[in-house]
């Protein structure tokens, strides 16, 4: 008796510890980012940091400058671009899987979509260099295809599994009675899908795409390889861009410790953290609202 | 039974990895992307000759390699540039005494697409192009085509060398930063409007690109980095020493490996990989670093520095 209770308590404690650990890690990362990035703002004004175009911390012939605005714009261009490509594709696939596909096709398709999520980002980046880039260059008659559009297409591929799985869940979650009522009123299957089921699952789909975008914003290797990494302010999707993640990845490896440059890189990390945090939170709120509506 | 088997497997894995970690003759080499292929080749030949030694060569850029040496996470740092004063200071503060060995000479090659009619440039023109002051090939005798700039990321020694020695100014913000020499070659092959810079070892056998002839000044004539005599004599204006940095005067396997690199066999491998063997001044400089002959010291070090200074002109 006593033995089993000890066992019970131990296991209880263990799980509690695990749960707390996650929170400790999260808070730890947040605190680390804040403490490491604060010293940067002794030397750089926050306004200059966020809204100035020029990032050149290793300048030796002019004053170093630490503006990340073009990187913020680049990051959003690439990830929102990815969303525009992935959303119709993803929702289309999800609708097909949940409503049109036969049982057998679905059972083959779904694991395939999951496999897509498992492809390493370096491989996708490589695809961007050797396949997507040259195709873009040919279509738009450019000298090269290393640009924001390339990054957006690749990130769309990476966001697809998330969007497909979650959208499919959302479509499945629409009560059967909605569908039955629609069909009984004489609507075709297509009308039912586009005018009843998708609108009913909309908040779930939005949440799915937000999560997909959250992933796209944080993605590093793919954009590092495929977007050309130029720091100039992009004028269109056909310009080379350098995202915030790429800058951190490139520069953190060799930056001298405890310099303004070092702190500024952590500040970029903090900005990135806040952006993804807000996006995840919004998607979470939408998701909860949606679950309540359906119930 | 099953559990027993699992335990045995884990024990074996543990023993095996412990063996790897504690193998005495393990050398970690890290740094320059320009040097990685040639040092990898040298390491392979060396390991074949001396069974039981393990040499791991990784890239990441000169800055990354030097940082690793300062933090004592690698034995040898490959660097395609010299250590900066700030890095030396940092090393000293951590009790690391950086010593430099010059292992090869590189003729930094300026490359363009094979279809580009421009076949030669002056240092001044290259500087203007990378600083963003010349943006069209027509301005340097080519077609009316905007120039696309390819360069390296800021952790690259080649990036620094270009900036400090060739351009003497800041890069244009339109520069596309690529991940390594091979990626620049790949991009230039596809991009008719592109210009890039790579270590000569990467340019030598690549197809679809032109390695430009470069002049210090048009009156002095244009020279190609593919011609080893012109690089060694300094007529080709953008040659540079490729360095390896170690902590203190080397001993044991590290010393043995460095000696191998500098031996005639090692230097022959370097030439075969497209880079150039080191001239006599550097050989003598290396002798003093490796502790071969202590009497040659300060005055010569000064001379070597002036040799380096010459490329800057």
Coordinates of C-alpha atoms in Angstrom, one line a residue:
Chain A
X1 CA 0.0 0.0 0.0
X2 CA 2.6 2.4 1.1
X3 CA 4.9 1.4 -1.7
X4 CA 2.3 2.0 -4.3
X5 CA 1.5 5.4 -2.8
X6 CA 5.2 6.4 -2.9
X7 CA 5.3 5.3 -6.5
X8 CA 2.2 7.3 -7.3
X9 CA 3.7 10.4 -5.6
X10 CA 7.0 10.0 -7.3
X11 CA 5.4 9.8 -10.7
X12 CA 3.1 12.7 -9.9
X13 CA 6.2 14.7 -8.9
X14 CA 8.1 13.7 -12.0
X15 CA 5.3 14.9 -14.3
X16 CA 4.9 18.1 -12.3
X17 CA 8.6 18.7 -12.6
X18 CA 8.5 18.2 -16.3
X19 CA 5.6 20.6 -16.7
X20 CA 7.4 23.2 -14.6
X21 CA 10.6 22.7 -16.5
X22 CA 9.1 23.8 -19.8
X23 CA 7.9 27.0 -18.2
X24 CA 11.3 27.5 -16.5
X25 CA 13.0 27.1 -19.9
X26 CA 10.7 29.5 -21.6
X27 CA 11.1 32.2 -18.9
X28 CA 14.8 31.5 -18.9
X29 CA 15.1 32.2 -22.6
X30 CA 13.1 35.3 -22.3
X31 CA 15.2 36.6 -19.4
X32 CA 18.4 35.8 -21.2
X33 CA 17.2 37.6 -24.4
X34 CA 16.2 40.7 -22.4
X35 CA 19.4 40.9 -20.3
X36 CA 21.6 40.2 -23.3
X37 CA 19.9 42.7 -25.5
X38 CA 19.4 45.6 -23.1
X39 CA 23.0 46.8 -23.2
X40 CA 22.6 47.3 -26.9
X41 CA 20.2 50.1 -26.2
X42 CA 22.7 52.0 -24.2
X43 CA 24.5 52.7 -27.5
X44 CA 21.7 52.5 -30.1
X45 CA 18.3 54.2 -29.7
X46 CA 15.4 51.9 -29.9
X47 CA 13.9 54.0 -32.7
X48 CA 17.1 53.8 -34.7
X49 CA 17.3 50.1 -34.1
X50 CA 13.8 49.3 -35.3
X51 CA 13.3 51.8 -38.1
X52 CA 16.6 52.6 -39.6
X53 CA 17.5 50.8 -42.9
X54 CA 21.2 50.4 -42.5
X55 CA 22.7 47.3 -40.8
X56 CA 26.5 47.4 -40.9
X57 CA 27.9 46.5 -37.5
X58 CA 31.4 45.5 -38.8
X59 CA 31.9 48.7 -40.7
X60 CA 35.5 49.9 -40.4
X61 CA 35.6 52.8 -42.8
X62 CA 32.4 54.4 -41.6
X63 CA 30.5 54.5 -38.3
X64 CA 28.9 51.1 -37.5
X65 CA 25.1 51.2 -37.9
X66 CA 22.5 48.9 -36.4
X67 CA 19.1 49.4 -38.1
X68 CA 17.0 46.3 -38.7
X69 CA 14.0 47.8 -40.5
X70 CA 14.9 46.2 -43.9
X71 CA 15.3 42.8 -42.1
X72 CA 11.9 43.1 -40.4
X73 CA 10.3 44.0 -43.8
X74 CA 12.2 41.1 -45.4
X75 CA 11.0 38.7 -42.8
X76 CA 7.4 39.7 -43.2
X77 CA 7.6 39.7 -47.0
X78 CA 8.9 36.2 -47.0
X79 CA 6.6 34.7 -44.4
X80 CA 3.4 36.5 -45.5
X81 CA 4.3 35.7 -49.1
X82 CA 4.6 32.0 -48.0
X83 CA 1.2 32.3 -46.4
X84 CA -0.4 33.6 -49.6
X85 CA 0.9 30.6 -51.5
X86 CA 0.4 28.0 -48.8
X87 CA -3.1 28.9 -47.7
X88 CA -5.1 28.2 -50.9
X89 CA -3.0 25.1 -51.5
X90 CA -3.3 23.9 -47.9
X91 CA -7.0 24.5 -47.5
X92 CA -7.6 22.9 -50.9
X93 CA -5.7 19.8 -49.9
X94 CA -7.4 19.7 -46.6
X95 CA -10.9 20.0 -48.2
X96 CA -10.0 17.2 -50.6
X97 CA -8.7 15.0 -47.8
X98 CA -11.7 15.5 -45.5
X99 CA -14.5 15.6 -48.0
X100 CA -13.6 14.2 -51.4
X101 CA -10.9 11.6 -51.1
X102 CA -11.9 8.0 -50.5
X103 CA -10.7 6.3 -47.4
X104 CA -7.9 4.6 -49.1
X105 CA -6.5 7.7 -50.8
X106 CA -6.7 9.6 -47.5
X107 CA -4.7 6.9 -45.7
X108 CA -2.0 7.2 -48.3
X109 CA -2.0 10.9 -48.6
X110 CA -1.9 11.9 -44.9
X111 CA 1.3 10.1 -44.1
X112 CA 2.9 11.6 -47.2
X113 CA 2.0 15.1 -46.0
X114 CA 3.6 14.2 -42.6
X115 CA 6.7 13.2 -44.4
X116 CA 6.9 16.6 -46.1
X117 CA 7.2 18.1 -42.6
X118 CA 10.2 15.9 -41.9
X119 CA 12.3 17.1 -44.8
X120 CA 15.3 19.0 -43.3
X121 CA 15.4 22.7 -44.1
X122 CA 18.9 22.5 -45.6
X123 CA 17.5 20.2 -48.2
X124 CA 14.6 22.6 -49.0
X125 CA 17.1 25.4 -49.2
X126 CA 19.2 23.5 -51.6
X127 CA 16.1 22.9 -53.7
X128 CA 15.7 26.6 -53.8
X129 CA 19.2 27.2 -55.2
X130 CA 19.2 24.5 -57.8
X131 CA 15.5 24.3 -58.8
X132 CA 13.2 27.1 -57.7
X133 CA 15.8 29.8 -58.3
X134 CA 16.6 29.1 -61.9
X135 CA 12.8 28.6 -62.7
X136 CA 12.0 32.0 -61.2
X137 CA 14.9 33.6 -63.1
X138 CA 13.6 32.1 -66.3
X139 CA 10.0 33.1 -65.8
X140 CA 10.7 36.7 -64.7
X141 CA 13.7 37.1 -67.1
X142 CA 16.0 37.9 -64.1
X143 CA 19.7 37.3 -63.9
X144 CA 19.2 35.1 -60.9
X145 CA 16.4 33.7 -58.7
X146 CA 17.8 34.3 -55.3
X147 CA 15.0 36.6 -54.0
X148 CA 12.1 37.0 -51.6
X149 CA 9.8 35.1 -53.9
X150 CA 12.1 32.1 -53.8
X151 CA 12.1 32.2 -50.0
X152 CA 8.3 32.5 -49.9
X153 CA 7.8 29.5 -52.2
X154 CA 10.1 27.4 -50.1
X155 CA 8.6 28.5 -46.8
X156 CA 5.2 27.8 -48.2
X157 CA 6.3 24.2 -48.8
X158 CA 7.5 24.0 -45.2
X159 CA 4.3 25.5 -43.8
X160 CA 2.0 23.2 -45.9
X161 CA 2.0 20.2 -43.5
X162 CA 0.9 22.3 -40.6
X163 CA -1.8 24.1 -42.5
X164 CA -3.1 20.9 -44.1
X165 CA -3.2 18.8 -40.9
X166 CA -4.8 21.6 -38.8
X167 CA -7.3 22.7 -41.5
X168 CA -8.3 19.1 -42.0
X169 CA -9.0 18.8 -38.3
X170 CA -11.0 21.9 -38.4
X171 CA -13.1 20.7 -41.3
X172 CA -13.7 17.4 -39.7
X173 CA -14.7 19.2 -36.5
X174 CA -17.7 20.8 -38.3
X175 CA -20.8 19.1 -37.0
X176 CA -22.3 16.5 -39.3
X177 CA -25.7 18.3 -38.9
X178 CA -24.4 21.4 -40.8
X179 CA -23.5 19.3 -43.8
X180 CA -26.8 17.3 -43.6
X181 CA -28.9 20.4 -43.4
X182 CA -27.1 22.0 -46.4
X183 CA -27.5 18.9 -48.5
X184 CA -31.1 18.5 -47.5
X185 CA -31.8 22.0 -48.7
X186 CA -30.6 21.0 -52.1
X187 CA -27.1 22.3 -52.1
X188 CA -24.5 20.4 -54.1
X189 CA -21.5 18.9 -52.4
X190 CA -19.3 21.7 -53.8
X191 CA -21.7 24.4 -52.4
X192 CA -21.8 22.6 -49.1
X193 CA -18.1 22.6 -48.9
X194 CA -17.4 26.2 -49.9
X195 CA -20.4 27.9 -48.4
X196 CA -21.0 25.9 -45.3
X197 CA -18.1 23.8 -44.1
X198 CA -15.2 26.1 -44.9
X199 CA -16.9 29.2 -43.3
X200 CA -17.8 27.1 -40.3
X201 CA -14.2 25.9 -40.0
X202 CA -12.7 29.3 -40.8
X203 CA -11.4 30.2 -37.4
X204 CA -9.6 26.8 -37.3
X205 CA -8.2 27.4 -40.7
X206 CA -7.0 30.9 -39.7
X207 CA -5.4 29.5 -36.6
X208 CA -3.7 26.8 -38.7
X209 CA -2.3 29.4 -41.1
X210 CA -1.0 31.6 -38.2
X211 CA 0.8 28.6 -36.8
X212 CA 2.2 27.9 -40.2
X213 CA 3.4 31.5 -40.5
X214 CA 4.9 31.3 -37.0
X215 CA 7.0 28.5 -38.2
X216 CA 7.9 30.4 -41.4
X217 CA 9.1 33.5 -39.5
X218 CA 11.5 31.5 -37.4
X219 CA 12.9 29.4 -40.3
X220 CA 16.6 30.1 -40.8
X221 CA 18.5 27.8 -43.1
X222 CA 16.2 27.8 -46.0
X223 CA 15.9 31.6 -46.3
X224 CA 19.6 31.9 -45.6
X225 CA 20.4 29.8 -48.7
X226 CA 17.7 30.9 -51.1
X227 CA 16.9 34.6 -50.6
X228 CA 20.3 35.9 -51.6
X229 CA 20.9 37.7 -48.3
X230 CA 21.3 41.3 -49.4
X231 CA 20.8 43.9 -46.8
X232 CA 19.4 46.6 -49.1
X233 CA 15.8 47.6 -48.5
X234 CA 13.7 45.3 -50.8
X235 CA 11.5 47.1 -53.4
X236 CA 9.7 44.0 -54.7
X237 CA 9.4 40.3 -54.3
X238 CA 12.1 39.9 -56.9
X239 CA 14.8 41.6 -54.8
X240 CA 17.2 39.7 -52.6
X241 CA 16.4 40.0 -48.9
X242 CA 18.0 39.1 -45.7
X243 CA 15.7 38.0 -42.9
X244 CA 16.3 38.5 -39.1
X245 CA 17.0 34.8 -38.6
X246 CA 19.6 34.8 -41.4
X247 CA 21.4 37.7 -39.9
X248 CA 21.6 36.1 -36.5
X249 CA 22.8 32.8 -38.0
X250 CA 25.5 34.5 -40.1
X251 CA 26.9 36.8 -37.5
X252 CA 26.5 35.2 -34.1
X253 CA 29.2 32.6 -34.9
X254 CA 32.1 35.1 -34.9
X255 CA 30.9 38.2 -33.2
X256 CA 33.2 39.3 -30.4
X257 CA 31.5 38.8 -27.0
X258 CA 30.1 41.6 -25.0
X259 CA 30.2 44.2 -27.8
X260 CA 27.3 46.3 -29.1
X261 CA 27.2 44.1 -32.1
X262 CA 26.8 41.0 -29.9
X263 CA 24.0 42.6 -27.9
X264 CA 22.3 43.9 -31.0
X265 CA 22.1 40.3 -32.3
X266 CA 20.3 39.3 -29.1
X267 CA 18.0 42.3 -29.6
X268 CA 17.1 40.9 -33.0
X269 CA 16.4 37.6 -31.3
X270 CA 14.1 39.4 -28.9
X271 CA 12.2 41.1 -31.6
X272 CA 11.8 37.8 -33.4
X273 CA 10.7 36.1 -30.1
X274 CA 8.1 38.8 -29.5
X275 CA 6.7 38.6 -33.1
X276 CA 6.3 34.8 -33.0
X277 CA 4.9 34.9 -29.5
X278 CA 2.2 37.4 -30.6
X279 CA 1.4 35.3 -33.6
X280 CA 1.1 32.1 -31.7
X281 CA -1.0 33.8 -29.0
X282 CA -3.4 35.2 -31.6
X283 CA -3.7 31.8 -33.3
X284 CA -4.3 30.2 -29.9
X285 CA -7.1 32.7 -29.0
X286 CA -8.8 32.2 -32.4
X287 CA -8.5 28.4 -31.9
X288 CA -10.1 28.5 -28.5
X289 CA -12.9 30.7 -29.7
X290 CA -13.6 28.4 -32.5
X291 CA -13.6 25.3 -30.2
X292 CA -16.2 27.0 -28.0
X293 CA -18.4 27.9 -31.0
X294 CA -18.5 24.4 -32.3
X295 CA -19.3 23.0 -28.9
Chain B
X1 CA 17.1 -11.3 -22.6
X2 CA 16.0 -8.4 -24.7
X3 CA 16.8 -5.9 -22.0
X4 CA 20.2 -7.5 -21.5
X5 CA 20.9 -7.1 -25.2
X6 CA 19.9 -3.4 -25.0
X7 CA 22.3 -2.8 -22.1
X8 CA 25.1 -4.4 -23.9
X9 CA 24.5 -2.3 -27.0
X10 CA 24.4 0.9 -24.9
X11 CA 27.6 -0.1 -23.1
X12 CA 29.3 -0.7 -26.4
X13 CA 28.2 2.6 -27.8
X14 CA 29.4 4.3 -24.6
X15 CA 32.8 2.6 -24.8
X16 CA 33.1 3.4 -28.5
X17 CA 32.3 7.1 -28.0
X18 CA 34.6 7.3 -25.0
X19 CA 37.3 5.8 -27.1
X20 CA 36.7 8.5 -29.8
X21 CA 36.7 11.3 -27.2
X22 CA 39.8 10.2 -25.4
X23 CA 41.8 9.2 -28.5
X24 CA 45.0 11.0 -27.9
X25 CA 45.8 11.8 -31.5
X26 CA 42.7 13.8 -32.3
X27 CA 43.1 17.1 -34.0
X28 CA 40.2 19.6 -34.4
X29 CA 40.7 22.0 -37.3
X30 CA 38.1 24.7 -37.9
X31 CA 37.6 27.9 -39.9
X32 CA 38.1 29.3 -43.3
X33 CA 35.9 28.0 -46.1
X34 CA 38.7 28.8 -48.6
X35 CA 41.1 26.4 -46.8
X36 CA 38.7 23.6 -45.9
X37 CA 39.1 21.5 -49.0
X38 CA 42.8 21.6 -49.2
X39 CA 43.3 21.0 -45.5
X40 CA 40.8 18.2 -45.7
X41 CA 42.9 16.7 -48.5
X42 CA 46.1 17.2 -46.4
X43 CA 44.5 15.5 -43.4
X44 CA 43.4 12.5 -45.5
X45 CA 46.9 11.9 -46.8
X46 CA 48.4 12.4 -43.3
X47 CA 45.9 10.1 -41.7
X48 CA 46.7 7.4 -44.3
X49 CA 50.4 7.7 -43.4
X50 CA 49.9 7.8 -39.6
X51 CA 47.2 5.3 -38.7
X52 CA 45.6 6.1 -35.3
X53 CA 45.5 9.8 -35.8
X54 CA 42.1 11.5 -36.3
X55 CA 41.9 14.9 -37.9
X56 CA 38.5 16.6 -38.1
X57 CA 38.3 19.5 -40.5
X58 CA 35.2 21.8 -40.4
X59 CA 34.4 25.1 -41.9
X60 CA 32.3 28.1 -40.7
X61 CA 34.6 30.9 -41.8
X62 CA 37.9 32.4 -40.6
X63 CA 36.2 34.4 -37.8
X64 CA 34.5 31.3 -36.5
X65 CA 37.7 29.3 -36.5
X66 CA 39.7 32.0 -34.7
X67 CA 36.9 32.4 -32.2
X68 CA 37.0 28.6 -31.6
X69 CA 40.8 28.7 -31.1
X70 CA 40.5 31.5 -28.6
X71 CA 37.8 29.5 -26.8
X72 CA 40.1 26.4 -27.0
X73 CA 37.5 24.3 -28.8
X74 CA 39.8 23.6 -31.7
X75 CA 43.5 22.9 -32.1
X76 CA 44.1 24.7 -35.3
X77 CA 42.2 27.6 -36.8
X78 CA 42.2 28.0 -40.5
X79 CA 42.1 31.7 -41.5
X80 CA 42.2 33.3 -44.9
X81 CA 43.0 36.6 -43.2
X82 CA 45.3 37.8 -40.4
X83 CA 44.0 37.9 -36.8
X84 CA 42.6 41.3 -36.0
X85 CA 44.1 43.3 -33.1
X86 CA 40.9 42.9 -31.2
X87 CA 41.1 39.1 -31.6
X88 CA 44.7 39.0 -30.4
X89 CA 43.7 41.0 -27.4
X90 CA 40.9 38.7 -26.6
X91 CA 43.1 35.7 -27.0
X92 CA 45.7 37.1 -24.6
X93 CA 43.0 37.9 -22.1
X94 CA 42.0 34.2 -22.1
X95 CA 45.6 33.0 -21.8
X96 CA 45.8 31.9 -25.4
X97 CA 49.1 32.8 -27.2
X98 CA 48.2 32.8 -30.9
X99 CA 50.9 31.7 -33.3
X100 CA 50.6 32.0 -37.0
X101 CA 51.8 29.5 -39.6
X102 CA 51.4 30.4 -43.3
X103 CA 50.5 27.2 -45.2
X104 CA 49.7 28.4 -48.7
X105 CA 49.4 31.4 -50.9
X106 CA 46.1 32.2 -52.6
X107 CA 45.5 34.4 -55.6
X108 CA 42.1 35.7 -54.7
X109 CA 40.2 35.2 -58.0
X110 CA 37.6 37.6 -59.3
X111 CA 35.1 35.5 -61.4
X112 CA 32.3 36.3 -63.8
X113 CA 30.0 34.3 -66.0
X114 CA 31.7 32.9 -69.1
X115 CA 29.2 34.8 -71.3
X116 CA 30.3 38.1 -69.9
X117 CA 32.6 39.9 -72.5
X118 CA 34.5 41.6 -69.7
X119 CA 37.7 39.7 -69.1
X120 CA 39.9 42.1 -67.1
X121 CA 39.5 44.7 -64.5
X122 CA 41.7 47.0 -62.4
X123 CA 41.8 46.9 -58.6
X124 CA 40.2 50.4 -58.7
X125 CA 37.3 49.2 -60.8
X126 CA 36.7 46.1 -58.6
X127 CA 36.6 48.4 -55.5
X128 CA 34.1 50.7 -57.2
X129 CA 31.9 47.8 -58.3
X130 CA 31.8 46.3 -54.8
X131 CA 31.3 49.6 -53.1
X132 CA 28.3 50.2 -55.4
X133 CA 29.8 53.1 -57.3
X134 CA 29.8 51.3 -60.6
X135 CA 26.5 49.4 -61.1
X136 CA 26.5 48.6 -64.8
X137 CA 28.8 46.4 -66.9
X138 CA 28.8 49.1 -69.6
X139 CA 30.9 51.3 -67.4
X140 CA 33.8 48.8 -67.4
X141 CA 33.6 47.9 -71.1
X142 CA 30.9 45.3 -71.0
X143 CA 27.2 45.1 -72.1
X144 CA 24.5 47.4 -70.8
X145 CA 23.6 45.1 -67.9
X146 CA 23.2 45.8 -64.2
X147 CA 25.9 44.2 -62.1
X148 CA 24.9 41.6 -59.6
X149 CA 27.3 41.5 -56.6
X150 CA 28.1 38.2 -55.0
X151 CA 30.2 38.0 -51.9
X152 CA 30.7 36.1 -48.7
X153 CA 29.1 36.5 -45.3
X154 CA 30.7 38.6 -42.7
X155 CA 32.2 35.7 -40.8
X156 CA 34.4 35.0 -43.8
X157 CA 38.1 35.9 -43.9
X158 CA 37.7 36.5 -47.7
X159 CA 34.9 39.0 -47.0
X160 CA 37.3 40.9 -44.7
X161 CA 40.2 40.7 -47.0
X162 CA 38.3 42.1 -49.9
X163 CA 36.9 44.9 -47.8
X164 CA 40.2 45.9 -46.1
X165 CA 42.7 45.3 -48.8
X166 CA 41.0 45.5 -52.2
X167 CA 38.0 47.8 -51.7
X168 CA 39.2 50.0 -48.9
X169 CA 35.6 50.9 -48.2
X170 CA 32.2 49.4 -47.2
X171 CA 30.3 46.9 -49.3
X172 CA 27.3 48.0 -51.2
X173 CA 24.1 46.9 -49.4
X174 CA 23.0 45.2 -52.6
X175 CA 25.7 42.5 -52.0
X176 CA 24.3 39.0 -52.0
X177 CA 26.1 37.1 -49.2
X178 CA 26.7 33.5 -50.1
X179 CA 27.6 30.7 -47.8
X180 CA 30.9 29.7 -49.3
X181 CA 33.2 29.7 -52.3
X182 CA 31.4 26.8 -54.0
X183 CA 28.1 28.7 -53.7
X184 CA 29.6 31.8 -55.3
X185 CA 30.9 29.7 -58.2
X186 CA 27.4 28.0 -58.6
X187 CA 25.7 31.4 -58.6
X188 CA 28.1 33.0 -61.1
X189 CA 27.6 30.0 -63.5
X190 CA 23.9 30.8 -63.6
X191 CA 24.1 34.6 -63.5
X192 CA 25.3 36.4 -66.6
X193 CA 25.4 39.7 -64.7
X194 CA 27.2 38.4 -61.7
X195 CA 30.6 39.1 -60.2
X196 CA 32.1 37.2 -57.4
X197 CA 35.4 36.4 -55.5
X198 CA 36.8 33.0 -54.5
X199 CA 40.0 31.4 -53.5
X200 CA 41.9 30.3 -56.6
X201 CA 41.6 26.6 -55.7
X202 CA 37.9 26.9 -56.4
X203 CA 38.2 28.8 -59.6
X204 CA 40.9 26.7 -61.3
X205 CA 38.8 23.9 -62.6
X206 CA 35.3 25.4 -62.6
X207 CA 33.5 25.5 -65.9
X208 CA 31.1 28.2 -67.1
X209 CA 33.0 31.0 -65.4
X210 CA 35.8 33.4 -66.4
X211 CA 38.6 34.1 -64.0
X212 CA 39.4 37.8 -64.6
X213 CA 42.8 39.2 -65.2
X214 CA 43.5 41.9 -62.7
X215 CA 45.8 45.0 -62.8
X216 CA 47.1 47.0 -59.9
X217 CA 47.1 49.8 -62.5
X218 CA 46.4 49.5 -66.2
X219 CA 50.0 50.7 -67.1
X220 CA 51.5 47.8 -65.1
X221 CA 49.5 45.2 -67.1
X222 CA 46.9 42.6 -66.3
X223 CA 47.7 39.3 -64.7
X224 CA 45.8 36.1 -64.0
X225 CA 45.8 34.3 -60.7
X226 CA 45.9 31.0 -62.6
X227 CA 49.5 31.7 -63.4
X228 CA 51.5 30.6 -60.4
X229 CA 54.6 32.6 -61.3
X230 CA 52.7 35.9 -61.4
X231 CA 51.0 35.1 -58.1
X232 CA 54.3 34.2 -56.3
X233 CA 56.1 37.2 -57.7
X234 CA 53.3 39.5 -56.5
X235 CA 52.5 40.7 -60.1
X236 CA 49.0 39.5 -59.6
X237 CA 47.7 42.1 -57.2
X238 CA 45.3 40.3 -54.9
X239 CA 47.3 37.4 -53.5
X240 CA 47.3 36.7 -49.8
X241 CA 48.8 34.2 -47.4
X242 CA 46.4 31.5 -46.1
X243 CA 47.1 31.0 -42.4
X244 CA 46.7 28.5 -39.6
X245 CA 46.7 29.7 -36.0
X246 CA 47.6 27.6 -33.0
X247 CA 47.8 28.3 -29.3
X248 CA 51.5 28.6 -28.4
X249 CA 54.4 26.8 -30.0
X250 CA 52.9 23.5 -31.2
X251 CA 53.9 20.1 -29.9
X252 CA 53.0 16.5 -30.6
X253 CA 50.6 15.6 -33.3
X254 CA 49.7 19.2 -34.1
X255 CA 53.3 20.0 -34.7
X256 CA 53.8 16.9 -36.7
X257 CA 50.8 17.7 -38.9
X258 CA 51.9 21.3 -39.5
X259 CA 55.4 20.0 -40.4
X260 CA 53.7 17.7 -42.9
X261 CA 51.7 20.5 -44.4
X262 CA 54.9 22.5 -44.9
X263 CA 57.0 19.6 -46.2
X264 CA 57.5 19.3 -49.9
X265 CA 54.9 16.6 -50.0
X266 CA 52.3 18.8 -48.3
X267 CA 53.1 21.8 -50.4
X268 CA 52.8 19.6 -53.6
X269 CA 49.3 18.6 -52.4
X270 CA 48.5 22.3 -51.9
X271 CA 49.6 23.1 -55.5
X272 CA 47.6 20.2 -56.8
X273 CA 44.5 21.6 -55.1
X274 CA 45.0 24.9 -57.0
X275 CA 46.7 27.0 -54.3
X276 CA 50.4 28.0 -54.3
X277 CA 53.3 26.8 -52.3
X278 CA 54.7 29.3 -49.8
X279 CA 57.8 31.4 -50.8
X280 CA 61.0 31.4 -48.8
X281 CA 60.2 34.4 -46.6
X282 CA 57.2 32.6 -45.2
X283 CA 59.1 29.4 -44.8
X284 CA 61.6 31.1 -42.6
X285 CA 58.8 32.8 -40.7
X286 CA 57.1 29.5 -40.1
X287 CA 60.4 28.0 -38.9
X288 CA 60.5 30.5 -36.1
X289 CA 56.9 29.8 -35.2
X290 CA 57.4 26.1 -35.1
X291 CA 60.4 26.6 -32.9
X292 CA 62.8 25.2 -35.5
X293 CA 65.4 27.9 -35.1
X294 CA 65.0 30.5 -32.4
X295 CA 67.7 32.9 -33.6
X296 CA 65.4 34.2 -36.5
X297 CA 62.9 36.3 -34.8
X298 CA 61.7 39.9 -34.5
X299 CA 63.5 41.5 -37.5
X300 CA 62.2 38.8 -39.8
X301 CA 58.7 38.9 -38.5
X302 CA 58.8 42.6 -39.4
X303 CA 60.0 41.8 -42.9
X304 CA 57.2 39.3 -43.4
X305 CA 54.7 41.8 -42.3
X306 CA 56.1 44.2 -44.9
X307 CA 55.7 41.5 -47.5
X308 CA 52.1 41.3 -46.5
X309 CA 51.8 45.0 -46.6
X310 CA 52.8 45.0 -50.2
X311 CA 49.6 43.3 -51.5
X312 CA 47.8 46.2 -49.9
X313 CA 49.3 48.6 -52.3

